Amino acid sequence: MENNKKRQLERRLLSFAVPVISSLFVQQLYGVIDMVIIGKYLGAEELAAVGNATSVVMLFIVISGGIELAVEIIISRYIGNQETKNLAEASVSILSFGFLIGVLVAALGLLNTAGMFRVIHLPAELMAFAETYAKIYILGIPFIYLFDISRAMLISLGEANKSFQLMLASSILNLALNLFFIAVLHLGVAGSALATVLAQALCMLFSLKALHKKMKTNPHYTLRPSFKPRHLNEMAAIALPVIFQQFVVTFSSVIVQALVNPFGNEVIIGFVAITKVMMISRIVIVGLAQTLTIFSAQLISGKRFEDLQTAYGFLVKTALLYALLTGAIFKMAPAALANIFFDADSHALAFSFFRAYLDSYLFIQLLSVFKFMNESILRSALKMKEYLICNVGDLAVKLLSTYALIAPYSTAAFWIGELAARCFVLAASFYYMRQLKNGWREELAC
């Protein structure tokens, strides 16, 4: 009987994780293919301008990511506690509040876009392209926020497949509109931005419709937002640390890039390539961790700590197996991976850096499994201070180690610094996990 229950939970976890991981893959491919179309049909200047515009726009989109994660945890906890009234009230209130924040952020973005481009020293010849793209994109931020938040709610309500279908539909529609606006109507970068905004706005309507259909069976559900302080405080308590963490991550990436640049173009090429490989290969582990976040929020609220231990063990084993598999692929085919981004034969120094980093990445990836999984539990248990200590500590150790090791170890300092950071977060996160478990034992004993 116990084994059947365990297998059922594991099947639920896998069936939930697959669409979540698929959505993350679609999101990554979305941006890559988008850039290919701009480069193919418009040219290098437009591609450079849109690349710079996107980096600025993402500073405003990051707020949506924080709200999205907060929504997943809050809704999951309400489900775990069977708080149907709070679930109904929070869903509409958070959507309305998210839209209002989106309007405010869009206004802020429109007023400051030109100034931000000057701060990052955008060349004058790219300014017009970048401003056009950014302003159209920023105008669509309120709708993008609603799309992200409503999909997060659907995921928490057990509709991960529906969320993936909406994300896939949005990506396909965006690509189709991109081709139509750029290749047929010749709207240039404005067409690319318009395609992205229209695709997400249209799919937002379907997302809200699916959410309404899911929620209308709740007897407390109404379309009137209540803006109760409890719901907004809960959202802020989770969203603000996550938003801060994501800003820190973005800022640290800029610092690392600044440390890489003095080594010259060859190392820069290798670094850009390995960064892309790591980002894509990490998607499965991030998706499994996101699954754990949602499930553990429900299990912790329901005090189902044995099920939580089962879920954690199963997802960790799955992620470790995946890490070993990708590590084997990386070991067997480093040149094939490098050739996706640059010619390994023509750029020997770039490939040397790429390969050295790739060889170390198996160990980094294995440690990252525990980093992401442990941080998922901390988020779900609303231990946001501990979560931030792990995250910011990880970044601080990485930056300080890399900087200190550059003189004696040259370019090897970059992967050594990342490995040192993972060792730190492993120790810190397991320490906090042990504290959590002790607290749960005392709670059950009472």
Tab-separated table of C-alpha atoms in Angstrom:
chain	number	residue	atom	x	y	z
A	1	MET	CA	0.000	0.000	0.000
A	2	GLU	CA	2.814	2.377	0.971
A	3	ASN	CA	4.738	1.545	-2.225
A	4	ASN	CA	1.646	2.229	-4.365
A	5	LYS	CA	1.211	5.632	-2.710
A	6	LYS	CA	4.873	6.436	-3.333
A	7	ARG	CA	4.668	5.420	-7.015
A	8	GLN	CA	1.514	7.487	-7.501
A	9	LEU	CA	3.255	10.562	-6.073
A	10	GLU	CA	6.282	9.998	-8.303
A	11	ARG	CA	4.046	9.663	-11.381
A	12	ARG	CA	2.275	12.909	-10.445
A	13	LEU	CA	5.605	14.675	-10.071
A	14	LEU	CA	6.822	13.509	-13.478
A	15	SER	CA	3.557	14.300	-15.260
A	16	PHE	CA	3.685	17.776	-13.728
A	17	ALA	CA	7.384	18.355	-14.416
A	18	VAL	CA	7.319	17.479	-18.127
A	19	PRO	CA	5.121	20.429	-19.247
A	20	VAL	CA	6.959	22.781	-16.874
A	21	ILE	CA	10.327	21.798	-18.390
A	22	SER	CA	8.858	21.980	-21.894
A	23	SER	CA	7.633	25.527	-21.205
A	24	LEU	CA	11.104	26.566	-20.060
A	25	PHE	CA	12.646	25.102	-23.225
A	26	VAL	CA	10.110	26.930	-25.391
A	27	GLN	CA	10.883	30.200	-23.586
A	28	GLN	CA	14.609	29.810	-24.256
A	29	LEU	CA	14.166	28.823	-27.895
A	30	TYR	CA	11.678	31.675	-28.298
A	31	GLY	CA	14.376	34.328	-27.890
A	32	VAL	CA	16.992	32.475	-29.947
A	33	ILE	CA	14.753	32.026	-32.989
A	34	ASP	CA	13.510	35.605	-32.637
A	35	MET	CA	17.061	36.896	-32.985
A	36	VAL	CA	17.714	34.632	-35.983
A	37	ILE	CA	14.785	36.214	-37.861
A	38	ILE	CA	15.979	39.743	-37.087
A	39	GLY	CA	19.544	38.914	-38.152
A	40	LYS	CA	18.419	37.204	-41.362
A	41	TYR	CA	15.880	39.770	-42.591
A	42	LEU	CA	17.067	43.069	-41.093
A	43	GLY	CA	20.822	43.071	-40.540
A	44	ALA	CA	23.653	43.342	-38.020
A	45	GLU	CA	22.841	46.858	-36.772
A	46	GLU	CA	19.220	45.970	-36.067
A	47	LEU	CA	20.293	42.747	-34.358
A	48	ALA	CA	22.774	44.628	-32.148
A	49	ALA	CA	20.176	47.275	-31.332
A	50	VAL	CA	17.511	44.723	-30.394
A	51	GLY	CA	20.045	42.796	-28.290
A	52	ASN	CA	20.769	45.938	-26.286
A	53	ALA	CA	17.079	46.853	-26.086
A	54	THR	CA	16.214	43.393	-24.791
A	55	SER	CA	18.778	43.641	-21.982
A	56	VAL	CA	17.166	46.904	-20.837
A	57	VAL	CA	13.591	45.620	-21.191
A	58	MET	CA	14.425	42.525	-19.123
A	59	LEU	CA	15.124	44.797	-16.144
A	60	PHE	CA	11.398	45.626	-16.161
A	61	ILE	CA	10.219	42.073	-16.926
A	62	VAL	CA	12.130	40.659	-13.939
A	63	ILE	CA	9.417	42.025	-11.616
A	64	SER	CA	6.910	39.757	-13.328
A	65	GLY	CA	9.151	36.768	-12.576
A	66	GLY	CA	9.084	37.563	-8.868
A	67	ILE	CA	5.298	37.900	-8.813
A	68	GLU	CA	4.957	34.701	-10.842
A	69	LEU	CA	6.967	32.673	-8.310
A	70	ALA	CA	5.061	34.258	-5.404
A	71	VAL	CA	1.766	33.310	-7.040
A	72	GLU	CA	2.818	29.667	-7.472
A	73	ILE	CA	3.731	29.366	-3.798
A	74	ILE	CA	0.724	31.288	-2.403
A	75	ILE	CA	-1.867	29.450	-4.508
A	76	SER	CA	-0.238	26.090	-3.759
A	77	ARG	CA	-0.330	26.800	-0.026
A	78	TYR	CA	-4.016	27.735	-0.171
A	79	ILE	CA	-4.716	24.488	-2.002
A	80	GLY	CA	-2.705	22.520	0.560
A	81	ASN	CA	-4.655	24.145	3.415
A	82	GLN	CA	-7.970	23.813	1.497
A	83	GLU	CA	-8.568	27.570	1.906
A	84	THR	CA	-11.061	27.916	-0.941
A	85	LYS	CA	-12.178	31.429	0.034
A	86	ASN	CA	-8.647	32.827	0.162
A	87	LEU	CA	-7.865	31.013	-3.086
A	88	ALA	CA	-10.805	32.684	-4.839
A	89	GLU	CA	-10.124	36.146	-3.421
A	90	ALA	CA	-6.377	36.053	-3.989
A	91	SER	CA	-6.613	34.938	-7.613
A	92	VAL	CA	-8.521	38.007	-8.811
A	93	SER	CA	-6.793	40.427	-6.438
A	94	ILE	CA	-3.275	39.386	-7.458
A	95	LEU	CA	-4.153	39.528	-11.154
A	96	SER	CA	-5.558	43.052	-10.747
A	97	PHE	CA	-2.594	44.161	-8.654
A	98	GLY	CA	-0.169	42.637	-11.149
A	99	PHE	CA	-1.811	44.558	-13.993
A	100	LEU	CA	-1.573	47.834	-12.041
A	101	ILE	CA	2.114	47.197	-11.314
A	102	GLY	CA	2.585	46.446	-15.014
A	103	VAL	CA	1.064	49.826	-15.948
A	104	LEU	CA	3.316	51.596	-13.441
A	105	VAL	CA	6.420	49.750	-14.642
A	106	ALA	CA	5.541	50.509	-18.285
A	107	ALA	CA	5.209	54.215	-17.513
A	108	LEU	CA	8.533	54.155	-15.670
A	109	GLY	CA	10.166	52.343	-18.569
A	110	LEU	CA	8.892	54.742	-21.219
A	111	LEU	CA	10.220	57.715	-19.254
A	112	ASN	CA	13.684	56.234	-18.661
A	113	THR	CA	14.486	54.118	-21.721
A	114	ALA	CA	16.543	56.729	-23.575
A	115	GLY	CA	18.528	57.567	-20.447
A	116	MET	CA	19.300	53.912	-19.788
A	117	PHE	CA	20.609	53.449	-23.317
A	118	ARG	CA	22.962	56.384	-22.764
A	119	VAL	CA	24.184	54.875	-19.483
A	120	ILE	CA	25.179	51.615	-21.220
A	121	HIS	CA	26.914	53.663	-23.953
A	122	LEU	CA	24.742	52.469	-26.821
A	123	PRO	CA	26.239	53.709	-30.130
A	124	ALA	CA	24.307	56.612	-31.656
A	125	GLU	CA	23.613	54.725	-34.889
A	126	LEU	CA	21.732	52.036	-32.925
A	127	MET	CA	19.731	54.404	-30.716
A	128	ALA	CA	16.697	54.854	-33.005
A	129	PHE	CA	16.287	51.090	-33.583
A	130	ALA	CA	16.697	50.285	-29.889
A	131	GLU	CA	14.275	52.969	-28.705
A	132	THR	CA	11.609	51.903	-31.204
A	133	TYR	CA	11.835	48.259	-30.169
A	134	ALA	CA	11.993	48.968	-26.435
A	135	LYS	CA	9.079	51.428	-26.338
A	136	ILE	CA	6.699	49.111	-28.203
A	137	TYR	CA	7.738	46.172	-26.020
A	138	ILE	CA	7.370	48.214	-22.822
A	139	LEU	CA	3.851	49.307	-23.825
A	140	GLY	CA	2.887	45.644	-23.761
A	141	ILE	CA	4.270	44.972	-20.258
A	142	PRO	CA	0.861	45.072	-18.460
A	143	PHE	CA	-0.437	42.329	-20.776
A	144	ILE	CA	2.795	40.312	-20.429
A	145	TYR	CA	2.449	40.491	-16.631
A	146	LEU	CA	-1.146	39.231	-16.823
A	147	PHE	CA	-0.089	36.396	-19.115
A	148	ASP	CA	2.748	35.300	-16.813
A	149	ILE	CA	0.696	35.547	-13.606
A	150	SER	CA	-2.355	33.753	-15.003
A	151	ARG	CA	-0.152	30.915	-16.332
A	152	ALA	CA	1.496	30.629	-12.898
A	153	MET	CA	-1.968	30.251	-11.356
A	154	LEU	CA	-2.912	27.570	-13.860
A	155	ILE	CA	0.266	25.642	-13.012
A	156	SER	CA	-0.499	25.825	-9.277
A	157	LEU	CA	-4.053	24.626	-9.946
A	158	GLY	CA	-2.691	21.510	-11.655
A	159	GLU	CA	-2.993	22.792	-15.234
A	160	ALA	CA	0.695	22.686	-16.177
A	161	ASN	CA	-0.195	21.188	-19.569
A	162	LYS	CA	-2.523	24.099	-20.314
A	163	SER	CA	0.217	26.560	-19.349
A	164	PHE	CA	2.667	24.818	-21.694
A	165	GLN	CA	0.133	24.844	-24.544
A	166	LEU	CA	-0.394	28.578	-24.068
A	167	MET	CA	3.362	29.208	-23.997
A	168	LEU	CA	3.878	27.119	-27.127
A	169	ALA	CA	0.991	28.881	-28.903
A	170	SER	CA	2.451	32.253	-27.926
A	171	SER	CA	5.883	31.299	-29.297
A	172	ILE	CA	4.501	29.974	-32.596
A	173	LEU	CA	2.273	33.032	-33.015
A	174	ASN	CA	5.187	35.325	-32.223
A	175	LEU	CA	7.362	33.693	-34.874
A	176	ALA	CA	4.589	33.799	-37.479
A	177	LEU	CA	3.851	37.470	-36.772
A	178	ASN	CA	7.574	38.245	-36.785
A	179	LEU	CA	7.934	36.817	-40.283
A	180	PHE	CA	4.775	38.553	-41.477
A	181	PHE	CA	5.588	42.002	-40.040
A	182	ILE	CA	9.282	41.910	-41.010
A	183	ALA	CA	9.430	39.924	-44.273
A	184	VAL	CA	6.040	40.907	-45.747
A	185	LEU	CA	5.080	44.293	-44.283
A	186	HIS	CA	8.706	45.451	-43.816
A	187	LEU	CA	8.049	47.051	-40.419
A	188	GLY	CA	11.617	46.453	-39.234
A	189	VAL	CA	12.385	46.255	-35.515
A	190	ALA	CA	8.985	47.768	-34.749
A	191	GLY	CA	7.412	44.705	-36.353
A	192	SER	CA	9.458	42.372	-34.172
A	193	ALA	CA	8.419	44.129	-30.958
A	194	LEU	CA	4.799	44.342	-32.111
A	195	ALA	CA	4.783	40.621	-32.885
A	196	THR	CA	5.972	39.767	-29.364
A	197	VAL	CA	3.430	42.042	-27.668
A	198	LEU	CA	0.490	40.905	-29.820
A	199	ALA	CA	1.331	37.217	-29.405
A	200	GLN	CA	1.453	37.472	-25.621
A	201	ALA	CA	-1.608	39.749	-25.405
A	202	LEU	CA	-3.736	37.359	-27.476
A	203	CYS	CA	-2.604	34.296	-25.530
A	204	MET	CA	-3.184	36.233	-22.306
A	205	LEU	CA	-6.911	36.338	-23.188
A	206	PHE	CA	-6.993	32.555	-23.589
A	207	SER	CA	-5.022	32.140	-20.364
A	208	LEU	CA	-7.497	34.297	-18.422
A	209	LYS	CA	-10.394	32.385	-19.985
A	210	ALA	CA	-8.873	29.035	-18.932
A	211	LEU	CA	-8.296	30.370	-15.418
A	212	HIS	CA	-11.876	31.654	-15.187
A	213	LYS	CA	-13.190	28.259	-16.287
A	214	LYS	CA	-11.044	26.543	-13.630
A	215	MET	CA	-12.020	28.932	-10.829
A	216	LYS	CA	-15.771	29.359	-11.428
A	217	THR	CA	-16.547	26.081	-9.638
A	218	ASN	CA	-15.234	27.719	-6.442
A	219	PRO	CA	-18.323	29.042	-4.556
A	220	HIS	CA	-16.373	32.102	-3.314
A	221	TYR	CA	-15.094	33.102	-6.752
A	222	THR	CA	-16.018	36.561	-8.030
A	223	LEU	CA	-14.537	38.851	-10.653
A	224	ARG	CA	-14.459	41.731	-8.190
A	225	PRO	CA	-10.944	42.281	-6.742
A	226	SER	CA	-10.787	42.759	-2.967
A	227	PHE	CA	-7.157	43.874	-2.504
A	228	LYS	CA	-7.013	42.420	0.987
A	229	PRO	CA	-3.756	43.339	2.786
A	230	ARG	CA	-3.115	39.682	3.642
A	231	HIS	CA	-2.909	38.600	0.010
A	232	LEU	CA	-0.741	41.549	-1.029
A	233	ASN	CA	1.554	41.172	1.992
A	234	GLU	CA	2.015	37.464	1.254
A	235	MET	CA	2.849	38.242	-2.341
A	236	ALA	CA	5.300	41.002	-1.398
A	237	ALA	CA	7.024	38.807	1.209
A	238	ILE	CA	7.930	36.263	-1.484
A	239	ALA	CA	8.129	38.410	-4.619
A	240	LEU	CA	10.417	41.183	-3.317
A	241	PRO	CA	13.297	38.881	-2.241
A	242	VAL	CA	13.023	36.974	-5.551
A	243	ILE	CA	13.047	40.207	-7.570
A	244	PHE	CA	16.081	41.390	-5.582
A	245	GLN	CA	17.799	38.048	-6.154
A	246	GLN	CA	17.173	38.204	-9.906
A	247	PHE	CA	18.549	41.740	-10.084
A	248	VAL	CA	21.642	40.590	-8.190
A	249	VAL	CA	22.062	37.684	-10.638
A	250	THR	CA	21.853	40.063	-13.599
A	251	PHE	CA	24.313	42.482	-12.022
A	252	SER	CA	26.789	39.707	-11.153
A	253	SER	CA	26.697	38.495	-14.764
A	254	VAL	CA	27.756	41.955	-15.883
A	255	ILE	CA	30.680	41.902	-13.410
A	256	VAL	CA	31.834	38.441	-14.557
A	257	GLN	CA	31.662	39.606	-18.171
A	258	ALA	CA	33.806	42.609	-17.195
A	259	LEU	CA	36.398	40.204	-15.741
A	260	VAL	CA	36.341	38.090	-18.910
A	261	ASN	CA	36.701	40.960	-21.399
A	262	PRO	CA	40.388	41.838	-20.652
A	263	PHE	CA	41.419	38.348	-21.835
A	264	GLY	CA	40.426	39.277	-25.403
A	265	ASN	CA	37.985	38.182	-28.086
A	266	GLU	CA	38.910	34.489	-28.071
A	267	VAL	CA	38.094	34.007	-24.395
A	268	ILE	CA	34.977	36.163	-24.765
A	269	ILE	CA	33.763	33.874	-27.583
A	270	GLY	CA	34.390	30.767	-25.464
A	271	PHE	CA	32.693	32.333	-22.437
A	272	VAL	CA	29.565	33.347	-24.360
A	273	ALA	CA	29.299	29.826	-25.797
A	274	ILE	CA	29.737	28.002	-22.478
A	275	THR	CA	27.233	30.363	-20.837
A	276	LYS	CA	24.615	29.393	-23.441
A	277	VAL	CA	25.367	25.677	-23.024
A	278	MET	CA	25.062	25.914	-19.231
A	279	MET	CA	21.835	27.899	-19.455
A	280	ILE	CA	20.163	25.390	-21.784
A	281	SER	CA	21.464	22.282	-20.004
A	282	ARG	CA	20.216	23.613	-16.658
A	283	ILE	CA	16.599	23.933	-17.819
A	284	VAL	CA	15.623	20.370	-16.832
A	285	ILE	CA	17.032	20.800	-13.308
A	286	VAL	CA	15.335	24.195	-12.934
A	287	GLY	CA	12.039	22.668	-14.129
A	288	LEU	CA	12.311	19.812	-11.628
A	289	ALA	CA	13.081	22.353	-8.884
A	290	GLN	CA	10.063	24.448	-9.887
A	291	THR	CA	7.923	21.307	-9.660
A	292	LEU	CA	9.297	20.683	-6.163
A	293	THR	CA	8.505	24.287	-5.181
A	294	ILE	CA	4.827	23.915	-6.078
A	295	PHE	CA	4.360	20.435	-4.611
A	296	SER	CA	6.297	21.159	-1.422
A	297	ALA	CA	4.243	24.317	-0.790
A	298	GLN	CA	1.112	22.136	-0.726
A	299	LEU	CA	2.744	19.325	1.280
A	300	ILE	CA	4.244	21.656	3.898
A	301	SER	CA	0.899	23.433	4.353
A	302	GLY	CA	-0.797	20.060	4.821
A	303	LYS	CA	2.009	18.862	7.160
A	304	ARG	CA	2.623	15.887	4.865
A	305	PHE	CA	6.335	15.754	5.618
A	306	GLU	CA	6.827	12.091	4.670
A	307	ASP	CA	5.404	12.789	1.195
A	308	LEU	CA	7.683	15.814	0.988
A	309	GLN	CA	10.710	13.633	1.709
A	310	THR	CA	9.578	11.191	-0.999
A	311	ALA	CA	9.122	14.009	-3.524
A	312	TYR	CA	12.499	15.549	-2.679
A	313	GLY	CA	14.332	12.213	-2.952
A	314	PHE	CA	12.707	11.276	-6.250
A	315	LEU	CA	13.308	14.650	-7.930
A	316	VAL	CA	16.907	14.837	-6.683
A	317	LYS	CA	17.661	11.346	-8.056
A	318	THR	CA	16.036	12.249	-11.387
A	319	ALA	CA	18.039	15.484	-11.604
A	320	LEU	CA	21.310	13.743	-10.687
A	321	LEU	CA	20.735	11.109	-13.370
A	322	TYR	CA	20.101	13.867	-15.902
A	323	ALA	CA	23.261	15.708	-14.786
A	324	LEU	CA	25.365	12.571	-15.260
A	325	LEU	CA	23.839	11.983	-18.702
A	326	THR	CA	24.526	15.534	-19.876
A	327	GLY	CA	28.015	15.319	-18.379
A	328	ALA	CA	28.733	12.230	-20.469
A	329	ILE	CA	27.503	13.994	-23.615
A	330	PHE	CA	29.651	17.035	-22.832
A	331	LYS	CA	32.700	14.806	-22.343
A	332	MET	CA	32.170	12.954	-25.631
A	333	ALA	CA	31.300	15.854	-27.914
A	334	PRO	CA	32.848	19.174	-26.805
A	335	ALA	CA	33.770	20.198	-30.360
A	336	ALA	CA	30.251	19.522	-31.660
A	337	LEU	CA	28.806	21.716	-28.907
A	338	ALA	CA	31.313	24.495	-29.533
A	339	ASN	CA	30.653	24.434	-33.293
A	340	ILE	CA	27.046	25.421	-32.645
A	341	PHE	CA	28.370	28.849	-31.661
A	342	PHE	CA	31.788	29.181	-33.324
A	343	ASP	CA	34.276	27.267	-35.493
A	344	ALA	CA	36.376	25.306	-32.992
A	345	ASP	CA	39.197	24.765	-35.513
A	346	SER	CA	39.507	28.470	-36.335
A	347	HIS	CA	39.292	29.590	-32.696
A	348	ALA	CA	41.659	27.275	-30.843
A	349	LEU	CA	42.003	29.487	-27.737
A	350	ALA	CA	38.232	29.955	-27.495
A	351	PHE	CA	37.727	26.204	-27.751
A	352	SER	CA	40.433	25.551	-25.143
A	353	PHE	CA	38.618	27.810	-22.651
A	354	PHE	CA	35.244	26.320	-23.617
A	355	ARG	CA	36.478	22.745	-23.165
A	356	ALA	CA	38.167	23.391	-19.793
A	357	TYR	CA	34.971	24.980	-18.454
A	358	LEU	CA	32.881	22.149	-19.920
A	359	ASP	CA	35.060	19.495	-18.239
A	360	SER	CA	34.449	21.105	-14.858
A	361	TYR	CA	30.762	21.607	-15.499
A	362	LEU	CA	29.805	18.023	-14.575
A	363	PHE	CA	30.826	18.737	-10.963
A	364	ILE	CA	29.188	22.172	-11.053
A	365	GLN	CA	25.974	20.631	-12.399
A	366	LEU	CA	25.884	17.867	-9.767
A	367	LEU	CA	26.245	20.420	-6.967
A	368	SER	CA	23.673	22.649	-8.674
A	369	VAL	CA	21.071	19.887	-8.316
A	370	PHE	CA	21.169	20.252	-4.520
A	371	LYS	CA	21.380	24.051	-4.752
A	372	PHE	CA	18.152	24.333	-6.754
A	373	MET	CA	16.267	21.615	-4.865
A	374	ASN	CA	17.177	22.884	-1.405
A	375	GLU	CA	16.332	26.449	-2.388
A	376	SER	CA	12.944	25.216	-3.635
A	377	ILE	CA	12.150	23.832	-0.182
A	378	LEU	CA	13.295	27.056	1.498
A	379	ARG	CA	11.048	29.132	-0.797
A	380	SER	CA	8.052	26.869	-0.233
A	381	ALA	CA	8.559	27.029	3.548
A	382	LEU	CA	8.678	30.863	3.201
A	383	LYS	CA	12.226	30.947	4.559
A	384	MET	CA	13.051	33.873	2.277
A	385	LYS	CA	15.931	35.217	4.414
A	386	GLU	CA	17.681	31.847	4.260
A	387	TYR	CA	16.898	31.582	0.545
A	388	LEU	CA	18.502	34.979	-0.080
A	389	ILE	CA	21.571	34.123	2.017
A	390	CYS	CA	22.126	31.023	-0.131
A	391	ASN	CA	21.599	32.899	-3.401
A	392	VAL	CA	23.467	36.114	-2.670
A	393	GLY	CA	26.185	34.153	-0.844
A	394	ASP	CA	26.597	31.937	-3.905
A	395	LEU	CA	27.068	34.977	-6.137
A	396	ALA	CA	29.406	36.723	-3.677
A	397	VAL	CA	31.657	33.665	-3.327
A	398	LYS	CA	31.699	33.227	-7.100
A	399	LEU	CA	32.715	36.845	-7.768
A	400	LEU	CA	35.290	37.088	-4.958
A	401	SER	CA	36.851	33.690	-5.741
A	402	THR	CA	37.069	34.450	-9.446
A	403	TYR	CA	38.635	37.864	-8.848
A	404	ALA	CA	41.155	36.483	-6.340
A	405	LEU	CA	42.169	33.531	-8.539
A	406	ILE	CA	42.607	35.340	-11.872
A	407	ALA	CA	46.220	36.321	-11.147
A	408	PRO	CA	47.498	32.818	-10.221
A	409	TYR	CA	45.158	30.702	-12.372
A	410	SER	CA	44.275	32.957	-15.329
A	411	THR	CA	41.093	31.857	-17.172
A	412	ALA	CA	40.721	28.731	-15.015
A	413	ALA	CA	39.598	31.122	-12.256
A	414	PHE	CA	36.124	31.357	-13.829
A	415	TRP	CA	35.166	27.719	-13.460
A	416	ILE	CA	37.033	27.344	-10.146
A	417	GLY	CA	35.115	30.346	-8.797
A	418	GLU	CA	31.780	28.842	-9.834
A	419	LEU	CA	32.692	25.480	-8.295
A	420	ALA	CA	33.686	27.198	-5.020
A	421	ALA	CA	30.356	29.049	-4.985
A	422	ARG	CA	28.415	25.798	-5.414
A	423	CYS	CA	30.324	24.236	-2.491
A	424	PHE	CA	29.376	27.195	-0.302
A	425	VAL	CA	25.683	27.087	-1.184
A	426	LEU	CA	25.637	23.310	-0.699
A	427	ALA	CA	26.874	23.680	2.880
A	428	ALA	CA	24.585	26.639	3.653
A	429	SER	CA	21.426	25.156	2.145
A	430	PHE	CA	21.856	21.789	3.898
A	431	TYR	CA	22.380	23.626	7.195
A	432	TYR	CA	19.064	25.451	6.738
A	433	MET	CA	17.369	22.266	5.558
A	434	ARG	CA	18.423	20.524	8.783
A	435	GLN	CA	16.936	23.389	10.808
A	436	LEU	CA	13.690	23.047	8.860
A	437	LYS	CA	13.489	19.300	9.479
A	438	ASN	CA	14.071	19.775	13.213
A	439	GLY	CA	11.266	22.332	13.270
A	440	TRP	CA	8.911	19.973	11.473
A	441	ARG	CA	9.698	17.142	13.914
A	442	GLU	CA	8.862	19.426	16.839
A	443	GLU	CA	5.656	20.514	15.087
A	444	LEU	CA	4.546	16.906	14.606
A	445	ALA	CA	5.463	16.042	18.193
A	446	CYS	CA	3.131	18.758	19.449
